[in-house]
Amino acid sequence: MKIIRTKDYAEMSQLACEHVMDAVKNKADINLGLATGSTPEGMYECLIENNKQGKVSFKKVTTFNLDEYIGLEPEHPNSYHYFMEENFFKHIDIQAENTHLPNGIADDFEKECLRYEKLIESKGGIDLQILGLGTNGHIAFNEPGSKFDSPTSIVDLAQATLDANARFFDSIEDVPTQAVTMGIGSIMKAREIILLVSGESKAEALAKTINGEVTEDVPSSVLQNHSNVTIIADEAALKLVE
Ligand code: GLP
């Protein structure tokens, strides 16, 4: 694992943005794995700015998002479809048909999970996966206890995740309790992974990710088994790491 310590959120976002830009410049038709949440917002802003200035183009890029809430229409302001559209896709030169997210309102979720997993494979797999980190060590929506070889699946969200994500909803009762998520097995197939982490609330989870036992109780600890992971984290998040 390569660890890059930044002074704050802004620097973390800037470095992540530069890393993604370099990757897109090296491979114009790259397959990017994307994440939602507060953590990557600054990186998306920076990528949008650079795209507007003509310094990077997403015309040939294909994206796959990690997860989506079950039961939320793509137009729902709390859906991850909506998040990606508002925070990234609508501002850049990417082709809409090249952006992919799991369908949160599928008729048959078993089929949907298989479809998504196969779609990623059929496009050649993910070259660079961006990840955030849950306070309980979750990656995407793979909660503690998730199998390390899990494919795209339907999952029940942990109470800690419902609590953490309630800030985006009117009340905690409105937070969907299930999601469809790329599995840990799917994520580990990515050729390169960048984990972005900011803030003291993630310090314990990040310390376990880097130095803890590799265990399904801490989903992110699986990253110790991947050969090409870069962690870009600010000082507050790395507080418990020497
Ligand atoms: C969410 C998402 C994850 C995200 C994580 C951290 O529940 N499913 O993909 O990385 O929790 O979110 P945030 O960046 O808002 O702290």
mmCIF file of C-alpha atoms and ligand atoms in Angstrom:
data_model
loop_
_atom_site.group_PDB
_atom_site.id
_atom_site.type_symbol
_atom_site.label_atom_id
_atom_site.label_comp_id
_atom_site.label_asym_id
_atom_site.label_seq_id
_atom_site.Cartn_x
_atom_site.Cartn_y
_atom_site.Cartn_z
ATOM 1 C CA MET A 1 0.000 0.000 0.000
ATOM 2 C CA LYS A 2 1.289 3.418 -0.860
ATOM 3 C CA ILE A 3 0.159 6.071 1.618
ATOM 4 C CA ILE A 4 0.095 9.754 0.706
ATOM 5 C CA ARG A 5 -0.471 12.057 3.668
ATOM 6 C CA THR A 6 -1.988 15.437 2.825
ATOM 7 C CA LYS A 7 -2.415 18.432 5.083
ATOM 8 C CA ASP A 8 -6.139 18.730 4.499
ATOM 9 C CA TYR A 9 -9.185 17.828 2.412
ATOM 10 C CA ALA A 10 -8.331 20.304 -0.345
ATOM 11 C CA GLU A 11 -4.890 18.813 -0.894
ATOM 12 C CA MET A 12 -6.309 15.269 -0.821
ATOM 13 C CA SER A 13 -8.830 16.253 -3.513
ATOM 14 C CA GLN A 14 -6.168 17.953 -5.635
ATOM 15 C CA LEU A 15 -3.831 14.930 -5.568
ATOM 16 C CA ALA A 16 -6.671 12.521 -6.343
ATOM 17 C CA CYS A 17 -7.709 14.742 -9.244
ATOM 18 C CA GLU A 18 -4.159 14.785 -10.637
ATOM 19 C CA HIS A 19 -3.903 11.007 -10.293
ATOM 20 C CA VAL A 20 -7.139 10.473 -12.242
ATOM 21 C CA MET A 21 -6.104 13.015 -14.885
ATOM 22 C CA ASP A 22 -2.770 11.241 -15.411
ATOM 23 C CA ALA A 23 -4.569 7.911 -15.728
ATOM 24 C CA VAL A 24 -7.010 9.321 -18.323
ATOM 25 C CA LYS A 25 -4.147 10.908 -20.259
ATOM 26 C CA ASN A 26 -2.321 7.561 -20.318
ATOM 27 C CA LYS A 27 -5.406 5.680 -21.474
ATOM 28 C CA ALA A 28 -8.114 7.802 -23.104
ATOM 29 C CA ASP A 29 -10.622 4.925 -23.077
ATOM 30 C CA ILE A 30 -9.988 4.033 -19.439
ATOM 31 C CA ASN A 31 -12.642 2.280 -17.334
ATOM 32 C CA LEU A 32 -13.022 4.265 -14.128
ATOM 33 C CA GLY A 33 -14.734 2.946 -11.018
ATOM 34 C CA LEU A 34 -16.416 5.847 -9.210
ATOM 35 C CA ALA A 35 -17.659 6.485 -5.692
ATOM 36 C CA THR A 36 -20.243 8.788 -4.159
ATOM 37 C CA GLY A 37 -20.291 10.403 -0.717
ATOM 38 C CA SER A 38 -18.813 13.648 0.570
ATOM 39 C CA THR A 39 -15.223 12.472 0.243
ATOM 40 C CA PRO A 40 -14.797 12.521 -3.564
ATOM 41 C CA GLU A 41 -16.770 15.757 -4.127
ATOM 42 C CA GLY A 42 -13.637 17.937 -4.143
ATOM 43 C CA MET A 43 -11.940 15.588 -6.604
ATOM 44 C CA TYR A 44 -14.956 15.799 -8.931
ATOM 45 C CA GLU A 45 -14.929 19.619 -8.725
ATOM 46 C CA CYS A 46 -11.268 19.660 -9.683
ATOM 47 C CA LEU A 47 -11.829 17.247 -12.601
ATOM 48 C CA ILE A 48 -14.742 19.381 -13.838
ATOM 49 C CA GLU A 49 -12.582 22.504 -13.721
ATOM 50 C CA ASN A 50 -9.766 20.820 -15.652
ATOM 51 C CA ASN A 51 -12.220 19.428 -18.197
ATOM 52 C CA LYS A 52 -13.654 22.929 -18.754
ATOM 53 C CA GLN A 53 -10.133 24.244 -19.305
ATOM 54 C CA GLY A 54 -9.492 21.517 -21.881
ATOM 55 C CA LYS A 55 -6.782 19.853 -19.804
ATOM 56 C CA VAL A 56 -8.517 16.467 -19.695
ATOM 57 C CA SER A 57 -11.234 14.845 -21.780
ATOM 58 C CA PHE A 58 -13.701 12.153 -20.745
ATOM 59 C CA LYS A 59 -15.075 11.588 -24.268
ATOM 60 C CA LYS A 60 -13.776 8.037 -24.463
ATOM 61 C CA VAL A 61 -13.971 7.226 -20.755
ATOM 62 C CA THR A 62 -16.375 4.612 -19.353
ATOM 63 C CA THR A 63 -17.462 4.747 -15.710
ATOM 64 C CA PHE A 64 -18.949 2.237 -13.296
ATOM 65 C CA ASN A 65 -20.270 3.369 -9.956
ATOM 66 C CA LEU A 66 -19.942 1.245 -6.882
ATOM 67 C CA ASP A 67 -23.462 1.244 -5.565
ATOM 68 C CA GLU A 68 -27.044 2.507 -5.471
ATOM 69 C CA TYR A 69 -29.797 2.577 -2.858
ATOM 70 C CA ILE A 70 -32.620 0.137 -3.416
ATOM 71 C CA GLY A 71 -35.953 1.864 -3.979
ATOM 72 C CA LEU A 72 -34.718 5.263 -5.125
ATOM 73 C CA GLU A 73 -35.550 6.385 -8.665
ATOM 74 C CA PRO A 74 -32.622 7.841 -10.634
ATOM 75 C CA GLU A 75 -34.315 11.271 -10.339
ATOM 76 C CA HIS A 76 -34.532 11.078 -6.528
ATOM 77 C CA PRO A 77 -32.219 13.748 -5.067
ATOM 78 C CA ASN A 78 -30.693 11.187 -2.694
ATOM 79 C CA SER A 79 -30.043 8.548 -5.327
ATOM 80 C CA TYR A 80 -26.481 7.972 -6.419
ATOM 81 C CA HIS A 81 -27.619 8.361 -10.047
ATOM 82 C CA TYR A 82 -28.663 11.908 -9.180
ATOM 83 C CA PHE A 83 -25.490 12.554 -7.164
ATOM 84 C CA MET A 84 -23.263 11.551 -10.088
ATOM 85 C CA GLU A 85 -25.270 13.546 -12.597
ATOM 86 C CA GLU A 86 -25.253 16.700 -10.447
ATOM 87 C CA ASN A 87 -21.726 16.459 -9.089
ATOM 88 C CA PHE A 88 -19.895 15.200 -12.147
ATOM 89 C CA PHE A 89 -21.462 13.865 -15.344
ATOM 90 C CA LYS A 90 -23.564 16.852 -16.417
ATOM 91 C CA HIS A 91 -20.552 19.168 -16.170
ATOM 92 C CA ILE A 92 -18.079 17.149 -18.268
ATOM 93 C CA ASP A 93 -17.770 15.869 -21.850
ATOM 94 C CA ILE A 94 -18.493 12.228 -20.990
ATOM 95 C CA GLN A 95 -21.004 10.334 -23.151
ATOM 96 C CA ALA A 96 -24.098 9.454 -21.131
ATOM 97 C CA GLU A 97 -24.177 5.920 -22.537
ATOM 98 C CA ASN A 98 -20.714 5.294 -21.103
ATOM 99 C CA THR A 99 -21.771 5.996 -17.501
ATOM 100 C CA HIS A 100 -23.057 3.029 -15.536
ATOM 101 C CA LEU A 101 -24.595 2.567 -12.087
ATOM 102 C CA PRO A 102 -26.484 -0.359 -10.592
ATOM 103 C CA ASN A 103 -30.252 0.004 -11.015
ATOM 104 C CA GLY A 104 -31.901 0.689 -7.647
ATOM 105 C CA ILE A 105 -35.409 0.076 -8.974
ATOM 106 C CA ALA A 106 -34.889 -3.185 -10.859
ATOM 107 C CA ASP A 107 -37.767 -5.690 -11.037
ATOM 108 C CA ASP A 108 -35.439 -8.563 -10.352
ATOM 109 C CA PHE A 109 -32.398 -7.729 -8.243
ATOM 110 C CA GLU A 110 -30.705 -11.083 -8.675
ATOM 111 C CA LYS A 111 -30.702 -10.476 -12.420
ATOM 112 C CA GLU A 112 -29.599 -6.885 -11.915
ATOM 113 C CA CYS A 113 -26.575 -7.925 -9.839
ATOM 114 C CA LEU A 114 -25.527 -10.444 -12.505
ATOM 115 C CA ARG A 115 -26.099 -7.916 -15.281
ATOM 116 C CA TYR A 116 -23.887 -5.325 -13.584
ATOM 117 C CA GLU A 117 -21.095 -7.757 -12.793
ATOM 118 C CA LYS A 118 -21.120 -9.068 -16.396
ATOM 119 C CA LEU A 119 -21.281 -5.572 -17.858
ATOM 120 C CA ILE A 120 -18.068 -4.596 -16.066
ATOM 121 C CA GLU A 121 -16.387 -7.775 -17.262
ATOM 122 C CA SER A 122 -17.596 -7.366 -20.842
ATOM 123 C CA LYS A 123 -16.077 -3.875 -20.997
ATOM 124 C CA GLY A 124 -12.702 -5.243 -19.903
ATOM 125 C CA GLY A 125 -12.837 -4.652 -16.147
ATOM 126 C CA ILE A 126 -12.015 -1.565 -14.099
ATOM 127 C CA ASP A 127 -8.630 0.070 -14.631
ATOM 128 C CA LEU A 128 -8.785 2.556 -11.769
ATOM 129 C CA GLN A 129 -11.236 2.350 -8.873
ATOM 130 C CA ILE A 130 -11.870 5.311 -6.566
ATOM 131 C CA LEU A 131 -13.054 4.340 -3.084
ATOM 132 C CA GLY A 132 -14.224 6.155 0.011
ATOM 133 C CA LEU A 133 -14.268 4.643 3.491
ATOM 134 C CA GLY A 134 -17.166 4.175 5.895
ATOM 135 C CA THR A 135 -16.642 4.916 9.587
ATOM 136 C CA ASN A 136 -17.152 1.174 10.187
ATOM 137 C CA GLY A 137 -14.611 0.234 7.513
ATOM 138 C CA HIS A 138 -17.136 -0.370 4.761
ATOM 139 C CA ILE A 139 -16.128 0.038 1.136
ATOM 140 C CA ALA A 140 -18.940 0.781 -1.306
ATOM 141 C CA PHE A 141 -21.847 -0.698 0.708
ATOM 142 C CA ASN A 142 -19.966 -3.813 1.799
ATOM 143 C CA GLU A 143 -20.607 -3.782 5.518
ATOM 144 C CA PRO A 144 -18.599 -5.607 8.216
ATOM 145 C CA GLY A 145 -19.021 -9.353 7.750
ATOM 146 C CA SER A 146 -19.212 -9.171 3.931
ATOM 147 C CA LYS A 147 -17.368 -11.986 2.194
ATOM 148 C CA PHE A 148 -14.086 -10.998 0.596
ATOM 149 C CA ASP A 149 -15.043 -12.845 -2.595
ATOM 150 C CA SER A 150 -18.533 -11.320 -2.870
ATOM 151 C CA PRO A 151 -19.752 -10.270 -6.328
ATOM 152 C CA THR A 152 -22.268 -7.459 -6.964
ATOM 153 C CA SER A 153 -24.999 -8.141 -4.389
ATOM 154 C CA ILE A 154 -28.011 -6.848 -2.522
ATOM 155 C CA VAL A 155 -27.029 -5.840 0.994
ATOM 156 C CA ASP A 156 -28.645 -4.671 4.224
ATOM 157 C CA LEU A 157 -27.083 -1.452 5.480
ATOM 158 C CA ALA A 158 -25.517 -1.420 8.925
ATOM 159 C CA GLN A 159 -26.984 0.884 11.581
ATOM 160 C CA ALA A 160 -23.731 2.910 11.562
ATOM 161 C CA THR A 161 -24.203 3.532 7.833
ATOM 162 C CA LEU A 162 -27.861 4.517 8.228
ATOM 163 C CA ASP A 163 -26.822 6.934 10.993
ATOM 164 C CA ALA A 164 -23.947 8.384 8.965
ATOM 165 C CA ASN A 165 -26.015 8.828 5.801
ATOM 166 C CA ALA A 166 -29.079 10.233 7.572
ATOM 167 C CA ARG A 167 -27.522 13.698 7.174
ATOM 168 C CA PHE A 168 -28.499 13.663 3.507
ATOM 169 C CA PHE A 169 -32.168 12.788 4.203
ATOM 170 C CA ASP A 170 -35.031 14.600 5.981
ATOM 171 C CA SER A 171 -35.079 11.928 8.668
ATOM 172 C CA ILE A 172 -33.386 8.625 9.408
ATOM 173 C CA GLU A 173 -36.612 6.787 8.514
ATOM 174 C CA ASP A 174 -36.155 8.002 4.933
ATOM 175 C CA VAL A 175 -32.738 6.341 4.507
ATOM 176 C CA PRO A 176 -33.162 3.179 2.414
ATOM 177 C CA THR A 177 -32.149 0.112 4.392
ATOM 178 C CA GLN A 178 -30.845 -1.860 1.422
ATOM 179 C CA ALA A 179 -28.546 -1.225 -1.488
ATOM 180 C CA VAL A 180 -27.113 -2.948 -4.510
ATOM 181 C CA THR A 181 -23.351 -2.788 -4.377
ATOM 182 C CA MET A 182 -20.329 -4.041 -6.209
ATOM 183 C CA GLY A 183 -18.941 -6.750 -3.971
ATOM 184 C CA ILE A 184 -15.529 -6.869 -2.367
ATOM 185 C CA GLY A 185 -14.578 -9.503 -4.942
ATOM 186 C CA SER A 186 -15.653 -7.150 -7.756
ATOM 187 C CA ILE A 187 -13.687 -4.241 -6.274
ATOM 188 C CA MET A 188 -10.542 -6.326 -5.791
ATOM 189 C CA LYS A 189 -10.526 -7.151 -9.523
ATOM 190 C CA ALA A 190 -9.755 -3.499 -10.329
ATOM 191 C CA ARG A 191 -6.212 -3.140 -11.643
ATOM 192 C CA GLU A 192 -5.557 -0.103 -9.475
ATOM 193 C CA ILE A 193 -7.369 1.329 -6.452
ATOM 194 C CA ILE A 194 -7.238 4.757 -4.831
ATOM 195 C CA LEU A 195 -8.762 5.055 -1.371
ATOM 196 C CA LEU A 196 -9.635 8.619 -0.334
ATOM 197 C CA VAL A 197 -10.061 9.369 3.345
ATOM 198 C CA SER A 198 -10.622 12.647 5.148
ATOM 199 C CA GLY A 199 -11.391 13.674 8.704
ATOM 200 C CA GLU A 200 -10.984 12.418 12.212
ATOM 201 C CA SER A 201 -14.225 10.413 12.139
ATOM 202 C CA LYS A 202 -12.465 7.978 9.791
ATOM 203 C CA ALA A 203 -9.203 7.740 11.794
ATOM 204 C CA GLU A 204 -10.010 4.475 13.541
ATOM 205 C CA ALA A 205 -11.290 2.776 10.400
ATOM 206 C CA LEU A 206 -8.252 3.969 8.445
ATOM 207 C CA ALA A 207 -5.792 2.714 11.067
ATOM 208 C CA LYS A 208 -7.470 -0.715 10.919
ATOM 209 C CA THR A 209 -7.389 -0.606 7.112
ATOM 210 C CA ILE A 210 -3.640 -0.027 7.073
ATOM 211 C CA ASN A 211 -2.299 -1.802 10.150
ATOM 212 C CA GLY A 212 -5.094 -4.028 11.394
ATOM 213 C CA GLU A 213 -5.746 -7.688 10.891
ATOM 214 C CA VAL A 214 -7.070 -8.582 7.441
ATOM 215 C CA THR A 215 -10.556 -9.664 8.424
ATOM 216 C CA GLU A 216 -14.079 -9.636 7.012
ATOM 217 C CA ASP A 217 -15.060 -7.689 10.149
ATOM 218 C CA VAL A 218 -13.220 -4.711 8.607
ATOM 219 C CA PRO A 219 -14.057 -4.809 4.879
ATOM 220 C CA SER A 220 -11.418 -2.219 3.915
ATOM 221 C CA SER A 221 -8.635 -4.356 5.439
ATOM 222 C CA VAL A 222 -8.912 -6.515 2.292
ATOM 223 C CA LEU A 223 -7.019 -3.750 0.488
ATOM 224 C CA GLN A 224 -3.832 -5.006 2.158
ATOM 225 C CA ASN A 225 -4.153 -7.992 -0.215
ATOM 226 C CA HIS A 226 -4.264 -5.853 -3.379
ATOM 227 C CA SER A 227 -1.016 -5.180 -5.220
ATOM 228 C CA ASN A 228 -1.752 -1.652 -6.438
ATOM 229 C CA VAL A 229 -3.465 0.501 -3.804
ATOM 230 C CA THR A 230 -2.746 4.148 -3.065
ATOM 231 C CA ILE A 231 -4.306 5.728 -0.011
ATOM 232 C CA ILE A 232 -4.603 9.502 -0.195
ATOM 233 C CA ALA A 233 -5.643 10.721 3.241
ATOM 234 C CA ASP A 234 -5.415 13.908 5.227
ATOM 235 C CA GLU A 235 -3.642 14.330 8.555
ATOM 236 C CA ALA A 236 -6.856 14.138 10.563
ATOM 237 C CA ALA A 237 -7.746 10.769 9.033
ATOM 238 C CA LEU A 238 -4.184 9.481 9.519
ATOM 239 C CA LYS A 239 -4.086 10.629 13.130
ATOM 240 C CA LEU A 240 -3.741 7.076 14.472
ATOM 241 C CA VAL A 241 -1.175 5.994 11.888
ATOM 242 C CA GLU A 242 2.550 6.668 12.485
HETATM 243 C C1 GLP B 1 -21.325 5.648 1.757
HETATM 244 C C2 GLP B 1 -21.039 5.041 0.361
HETATM 245 C C3 GLP B 1 -19.581 4.729 0.205
HETATM 246 C C4 GLP B 1 -18.790 5.891 0.737
HETATM 247 C C5 GLP B 1 -18.904 5.955 2.237
HETATM 248 C C6 GLP B 1 -18.283 7.178 2.867
HETATM 249 O O1 GLP B 1 -22.309 5.015 2.462
HETATM 250 N N1 GLP B 1 -21.804 3.917 0.009
HETATM 251 O O2 GLP B 1 -19.282 4.440 -1.160
HETATM 252 O O3 GLP B 1 -17.428 5.743 0.407
HETATM 253 O O4 GLP B 1 -20.239 5.744 2.659
HETATM 254 O O5 GLP B 1 -19.048 8.303 2.634
HETATM 255 P P1 GLP B 1 -18.524 9.779 2.870
HETATM 256 O O6 GLP B 1 -17.502 10.020 1.813
HETATM 257 O O7 GLP B 1 -19.734 10.656 2.684
HETATM 258 O O8 GLP B 1 -17.957 9.828 4.229
#
